[in-house]
Amino acid sequence: MKFIRSEIPDVIVCEPTIHGDDRGYFLETFRQDKLEEFLGTKLNFCQDNESKSNKGVLRGLHYQLPPFEQTKLVRVISGKVLDVAVDIRKNSPTFGKHISIELSAHNKRQLLIPKGFLHGYVVLENNTIFSYKVDNYYAPDHDRGIAYNDPDLAIDWKLGTDELQLSKKDRVQPAFKTLT
């Protein structure tokens, strides 16, 4: 597995080595030892989550307040998404900056998103299955979000507003400036 620092160096793109032939393929989707060696820190994933969605579903932008912040390792099992991470660490030189990357069943990339980031994704193909590991349990009382379409973030979700499907919760998230 190859680990690549993104434009925001703490967000890591994980590219697996795919061993394929006419029978199919094999790959390791997670190697804790290799990832920890690359990061220079320990990880302790405790919960796996999975969602299935159709094209246009946008989930995010979400985060959890301390002490329930989460590091996430996200991937797509089938289909395709545009995955987005936004730095909300107030003392970070990349505060308010985001990265977006296409994750798909085809490219098999994963994204490691550390604590202190908003996370969201928009589904680009029907019947997409999205999976992720987290290092802290879901804590509904500490769950928060920011508006996906906040002009200060200027995220290009690659789909028109009329194509997006959002939960009631995600339609009424506050502005990014509430974090500053």
mmCIF file of C-alpha atoms in Angstrom, residues 22-143:
data_model
loop_
_atom_site.group_PDB
_atom_site.id
_atom_site.type_symbol
_atom_site.label_atom_id
_atom_site.label_comp_id
_atom_site.label_asym_id
_atom_site.label_seq_id
_atom_site.Cartn_x
_atom_site.Cartn_y
_atom_site.Cartn_z
ATOM 1 C CA ASP A 22 -8.179 -13.119 -15.361
ATOM 2 C CA ARG A 23 -9.777 -14.619 -12.221
ATOM 3 C CA GLY A 24 -10.241 -11.253 -10.500
ATOM 4 C CA TYR A 25 -8.137 -9.381 -7.978
ATOM 5 C CA PHE A 26 -6.846 -9.318 -4.408
ATOM 6 C CA LEU A 27 -5.820 -6.356 -2.276
ATOM 7 C CA GLU A 28 -5.265 -5.439 1.337
ATOM 8 C CA THR A 29 -7.754 -2.739 2.288
ATOM 9 C CA PHE A 30 -6.174 -1.984 5.657
ATOM 10 C CA ARG A 31 -2.765 -2.519 7.238
ATOM 11 C CA GLN A 32 -2.653 -0.852 10.617
ATOM 12 C CA ASP A 33 1.070 -1.482 11.048
ATOM 13 C CA LYS A 34 1.999 0.136 7.713
ATOM 14 C CA LEU A 35 -0.312 3.113 8.224
ATOM 15 C CA GLU A 36 0.965 3.720 11.763
ATOM 16 C CA GLU A 37 4.545 3.472 10.531
ATOM 17 C CA PHE A 38 3.816 6.114 7.869
ATOM 18 C CA LEU A 39 1.989 8.405 10.313
ATOM 19 C CA GLY A 40 4.383 7.904 13.212
ATOM 20 C CA THR A 41 1.445 7.511 15.579
ATOM 21 C CA LYS A 42 -0.899 4.803 16.818
ATOM 22 C CA LEU A 43 -4.442 4.341 15.522
ATOM 23 C CA ASN A 44 -7.269 2.661 17.357
ATOM 24 C CA PHE A 45 -10.242 2.181 15.079
ATOM 25 C CA CYS A 46 -13.255 1.009 17.081
ATOM 26 C CA GLN A 47 -16.265 1.240 14.748
ATOM 27 C CA ASP A 48 -16.936 0.438 11.079
ATOM 28 C CA ASN A 49 -19.790 2.159 9.232
ATOM 29 C CA GLU A 50 -21.368 1.554 5.840
ATOM 30 C CA SER A 51 -23.973 3.409 3.802
ATOM 31 C CA LYS A 52 -25.663 2.760 0.477
ATOM 32 C CA SER A 53 -26.847 5.723 -1.580
ATOM 33 C CA ASN A 54 -27.868 6.709 -5.072
ATOM 34 C CA LYS A 55 -26.457 9.424 -7.298
ATOM 35 C CA GLY A 56 -26.926 12.907 -5.909
ATOM 36 C CA VAL A 57 -27.058 12.001 -2.220
ATOM 37 C CA LEU A 58 -24.835 14.417 -0.314
ATOM 38 C CA ARG A 59 -23.860 13.508 3.236
ATOM 39 C CA GLY A 60 -22.052 16.194 5.183
ATOM 40 C CA LEU A 61 -20.285 18.253 6.185
ATOM 41 C CA HIS A 62 -20.022 16.606 9.615
ATOM 42 C CA TYR A 63 -17.726 16.482 12.642
ATOM 43 C CA GLN A 64 -17.880 15.616 16.339
ATOM 44 C CA LEU A 65 -16.937 17.884 19.216
ATOM 45 C CA PRO A 66 -14.222 16.899 21.715
ATOM 46 C CA PRO A 67 -13.757 14.529 23.386
ATOM 47 C CA PHE A 68 -15.515 12.539 20.648
ATOM 48 C CA GLU A 69 -13.594 13.792 17.592
ATOM 49 C CA GLN A 70 -12.974 11.114 14.997
ATOM 50 C CA THR A 71 -10.227 10.089 12.631
ATOM 51 C CA LYS A 72 -11.832 8.397 9.618
ATOM 52 C CA LEU A 73 -10.509 6.008 7.009
ATOM 53 C CA VAL A 74 -13.037 6.081 4.150
ATOM 54 C CA ARG A 75 -13.453 4.029 0.981
ATOM 55 C CA VAL A 76 -15.979 3.032 -1.665
ATOM 56 C CA ILE A 77 -16.865 -0.630 -2.083
ATOM 57 C CA SER A 78 -19.075 -0.155 -5.137
ATOM 58 C CA GLY A 79 -19.876 2.959 -7.144
ATOM 59 C CA LYS A 80 -18.217 6.375 -6.919
ATOM 60 C CA VAL A 81 -18.166 9.470 -4.672
ATOM 61 C CA LEU A 82 -16.499 12.830 -4.459
ATOM 62 C CA ASP A 83 -15.090 12.884 -0.940
ATOM 63 C CA VAL A 84 -14.332 16.183 0.826
ATOM 64 C CA ALA A 85 -12.330 17.030 3.959
ATOM 65 C CA VAL A 86 -12.188 20.585 5.370
ATOM 66 C CA ASP A 87 -9.589 21.634 7.946
ATOM 67 C CA ILE A 88 -11.274 23.206 10.995
ATOM 68 C CA ARG A 89 -8.234 23.170 13.288
ATOM 69 C CA LYS A 90 -8.129 26.838 14.281
ATOM 70 C CA ASN A 91 -4.339 27.101 14.615
ATOM 71 C CA SER A 92 -3.644 25.249 11.382
ATOM 72 C CA PRO A 93 -2.069 27.024 8.389
ATOM 73 C CA THR A 94 -4.686 25.255 6.238
ATOM 74 C CA PHE A 95 -7.696 26.257 8.391
ATOM 75 C CA GLY A 96 -10.748 26.576 6.137
ATOM 76 C CA LYS A 97 -9.055 24.845 3.202
ATOM 77 C CA HIS A 98 -10.431 21.645 1.747
ATOM 78 C CA ILE A 99 -9.404 18.772 -0.440
ATOM 79 C CA SER A 100 -11.691 16.742 -2.638
ATOM 80 C CA ILE A 101 -10.912 13.403 -4.213
ATOM 81 C CA GLU A 102 -12.811 10.857 -6.219
ATOM 82 C CA LEU A 103 -13.051 7.518 -4.464
ATOM 83 C CA SER A 104 -14.466 4.613 -6.434
ATOM 84 C CA ALA A 105 -14.734 0.861 -6.656
ATOM 85 C CA HIS A 106 -12.525 1.177 -9.714
ATOM 86 C CA ASN A 107 -9.600 3.171 -8.246
ATOM 87 C CA LYS A 108 -9.902 1.594 -4.762
ATOM 88 C CA ARG A 109 -8.333 4.664 -3.140
ATOM 89 C CA GLN A 110 -9.014 5.464 0.487
ATOM 90 C CA LEU A 111 -8.750 8.706 2.390
ATOM 91 C CA LEU A 112 -7.513 9.107 5.954
ATOM 92 C CA ILE A 113 -9.128 12.163 7.510
ATOM 93 C CA PRO A 114 -7.717 13.123 10.918
ATOM 94 C CA LYS A 115 -9.485 14.655 13.872
ATOM 95 C CA GLY A 116 -10.224 18.343 13.383
ATOM 96 C CA PHE A 117 -11.773 18.053 9.928
ATOM 97 C CA LEU A 118 -15.239 18.365 8.479
ATOM 98 C CA HIS A 119 -16.095 15.420 6.266
ATOM 99 C CA GLY A 120 -18.665 14.931 3.557
ATOM 100 C CA TYR A 121 -19.234 13.253 0.242
ATOM 101 C CA VAL A 122 -21.557 13.347 -2.724
ATOM 102 C CA VAL A 123 -22.518 10.151 -4.524
ATOM 103 C CA LEU A 124 -21.741 10.135 -8.243
ATOM 104 C CA GLU A 125 -23.234 6.734 -9.207
ATOM 105 C CA ASN A 126 -26.364 4.840 -8.208
ATOM 106 C CA ASN A 127 -26.041 1.980 -5.714
ATOM 107 C CA THR A 128 -22.819 3.290 -4.220
ATOM 108 C CA ILE A 129 -21.644 1.581 -1.039
ATOM 109 C CA PHE A 130 -19.430 3.766 1.159
ATOM 110 C CA SER A 131 -17.505 2.304 4.093
ATOM 111 C CA TYR A 132 -15.396 3.842 6.819
ATOM 112 C CA LYS A 133 -13.548 3.139 10.020
ATOM 113 C CA VAL A 134 -13.539 5.599 12.930
ATOM 114 C CA ASP A 135 -11.409 5.808 16.055
ATOM 115 C CA ASN A 136 -14.157 7.121 18.325
ATOM 116 C CA TYR A 137 -17.763 6.048 18.719
ATOM 117 C CA TYR A 138 -20.636 8.056 17.288
ATOM 118 C CA ALA A 139 -21.812 10.517 19.945
ATOM 119 C CA PRO A 140 -25.107 12.127 18.888
ATOM 120 C CA ASP A 141 -24.879 14.891 21.516
ATOM 121 C CA HIS A 142 -21.488 15.927 20.085
ATOM 122 C CA ASP A 143 -22.458 15.606 16.421
#
